[in-house]
Amino acid sequence: MRALLAREDWIYLLGLLVPLAVYNIGLKAARVLGLPGPVGPVEFLDQVRSEVFFNLGYAALWIGLFALVRRGAGRWVLLVLFHLAAILVAAIATSAHFFYETTGSVLDYDLIVQSLHSWGDIQGVIANETTTLHWLLMSVVIFYAIAGPALLTGLFGSRLHVPVETPGRARFAPIAVSLLAISLGALSLLPGVTGSSKSFSRDPLANMVVTEFTEPDFEETSPEIETQLAAEDLPTDASLVQNAGTQKRNVVFIHLESTRAQATTPYNEEMETTPFMDKLADESLMAENAYTTVPHTSKAITAVNCGITPNLVRPITEAEPDGIPARCLPELLTDQGYDSVFFQSATEDFENRRQIAKNFGYEEFYPLEALPKEGFEQANYFGYEDDIMLPPSKQWLEEQKKTGRPFVAEYLTVTVHHDYKVPGRYGFKDFAEEEEYNRYLNTIYYQDRFLENLIDQYKEMGLYEDTIFVLYGDHGEGFGEHGRRQHDNTIYEEGIRIPLLIHDPQRFENGMRVIPPTNQLDVMPTVLDLLGYGVTGGTYPGSSLVRPLPMDRAVYASCFYDRTCMASIKNNEKYVYHFGNQEDEYFDLSEDPAEKQNVADDHAEEIDRRRESLLEWRSKVNTIYERHRDSLMGETTMMSE
């Protein structure tokens, strides 16, 4: 060892490499011990194995490099890179740890790249999630990464000494150490054999290497499916046709942010969070088993307003000009003499909501920035309490009544969004013991009061009887039931099963229940059916809920992060596909609504069929968006020529 490096060099290098290894492995150990259920010694060692190999390989790499570069400018350049690399590794390990603690998902390369591209959207979220403890921890880590080795060397060594002569048998030692580093690094890329997720078992940096430079397992066994599209699959030329029974009545979409079905009274009689919604459900069409298409707000509003599946890759392409391969309901109704307006209590900046509303065909847009804030509380990092929309809504409706024209309106709430700050307007109740979950349920209670206030506003203005109200959840919310939190990657019932009610004062007096699985794509054809319009020039994939649906109907859902997870729900059985990152899951929801018992081993043939159907669905949806983008580029080229 003395022949490889001087004593002072060993002190300097190990003074940073050892604490860095302890830090990285310690963070991983905390995540492993926080997994649901007991973690035995074998599973624990298997889950931290990648970190051990990575840090040993990382240490061997730098020892080999310092042994090879012994003097001159090269050594100083190496010193700078050594410290910068340590800061980078520590930052990735810290970010991956807190991202997992917050969401239950694993940080990968694609997610980091997409986050950097959308930094303006997420910086508020990060600022809200980053506590003083986080900043203090990173400050200590950065300070030690810069100054720690020099301080230790000053205490335990005389100076940084570079050996001039190296014994002959030790001249090959740097090469041997470098080969050892490569071998250990390769071992760190291998996933664990226990636990639920391959990506979780890997060191964060090793996992990024795997996700960037290797193909996902599903592409090795399921080659890209060729998809043939008909012209009807791109309803960009669709239009409405009036029938004998067409009625130009108002349509109001009420977007229930982050509201999972089981947190509302109509879907869970043990909950007393939504008494008004419960009363409304008695006189409404209620989809008993409704699901989101993608558990993310911008994706969900696309499915509801446009009747097509949103793009299944993570970027919000729907916010790009002409980014939606369909004519959406507000645009179609505008052709029929409707006016349109979009209200939201959230900021317009996040994911370019103004452009999305414009793409849908909404003529007027009132985001948080356009709403008077005096007398209203901030709800979270995205916006204010939902009642802030009521005064401008009343003003707009008063002007609209003067015109006598029908309209379509959307109210997008935000109070229920993470981090569940409860406005004081309607008090605070004890719905659950766990503090965060109780705050979440209290925001849903607040949202129910907003819903009541909004419906009362329409009644007071004489617009209620001639308006169809659509209440829909954009997605649910996870609280660690399956190790995942919030919504983007929560593919289980708490994340994708949503409330869906259609309240028409002229119908459903005794209520109507739809039992087969449904999703947000069914909203648009249902509304058109209630209005009495037909569609020509294209088709939309959803089905009207006022018409019989087959009991064996299947609906599909995808996680927000691309190539992470998808699910199909058919009858009372649910299949979850994780793209090879973890074992397939199959649940009998009639017997196991909490999805605790994976019975995949008993349904091998059905799983093969479900997987193929999901991959075909994914391929078709992505092909539709690619074809639409290519057609727009072609039109642009022709115009430029």
mmCIF file of C-alpha atoms in Angstrom, residues 227 229 234 236 311 317 320-325 619 621-639:
data_model
loop_
_atom_site.group_PDB
_atom_site.id
_atom_site.type_symbol
_atom_site.label_atom_id
_atom_site.label_comp_id
_atom_site.label_asym_id
_atom_site.label_seq_id
_atom_site.Cartn_x
_atom_site.Cartn_y
_atom_site.Cartn_z
ATOM 1 C CA THR A 227 -49.677 -0.453 -35.141
ATOM 2 C CA LEU A 229 -53.982 3.405 -37.643
ATOM 3 C CA LEU A 234 -56.975 10.811 -35.386
ATOM 4 C CA THR A 236 -58.582 16.064 -35.868
ATOM 5 C CA ASN A 311 -49.606 10.883 -24.532
ATOM 6 C CA THR A 317 -46.843 17.385 -25.181
ATOM 7 C CA GLU A 320 -47.531 22.310 -27.098
ATOM 8 C CA PRO A 321 -49.351 24.302 -29.799
ATOM 9 C CA ASP A 322 -51.509 21.819 -31.749
ATOM 10 C CA GLY A 323 -50.208 19.120 -29.415
ATOM 11 C CA ILE A 324 -53.472 17.166 -29.187
ATOM 12 C CA PRO A 325 -54.415 14.804 -32.056
ATOM 13 C CA SER A 619 -47.930 1.378 -28.913
ATOM 14 C CA VAL A 621 -51.416 5.697 -28.301
ATOM 15 C CA ASN A 622 -47.801 6.690 -28.855
ATOM 16 C CA THR A 623 -48.138 6.066 -32.600
ATOM 17 C CA ILE A 624 -51.170 8.380 -32.727
ATOM 18 C CA TYR A 625 -49.151 11.214 -31.189
ATOM 19 C CA GLU A 626 -46.130 10.505 -33.392
ATOM 20 C CA ARG A 627 -48.325 10.459 -36.518
ATOM 21 C CA HIS A 628 -49.958 13.723 -35.493
ATOM 22 C CA ARG A 629 -46.597 15.366 -34.844
ATOM 23 C CA ASP A 630 -45.249 14.136 -38.183
ATOM 24 C CA SER A 631 -48.296 15.482 -40.010
ATOM 25 C CA LEU A 632 -47.853 18.905 -38.422
ATOM 26 C CA MET A 633 -44.189 18.946 -39.386
ATOM 27 C CA GLY A 634 -45.156 18.004 -42.925
ATOM 28 C CA GLU A 635 -47.643 20.857 -43.118
ATOM 29 C CA THR A 636 -45.024 23.273 -41.805
ATOM 30 C CA THR A 637 -42.528 22.106 -44.434
ATOM 31 C CA MET A 638 -45.063 22.539 -47.249
ATOM 32 C CA MET A 639 -45.951 26.044 -46.067
#
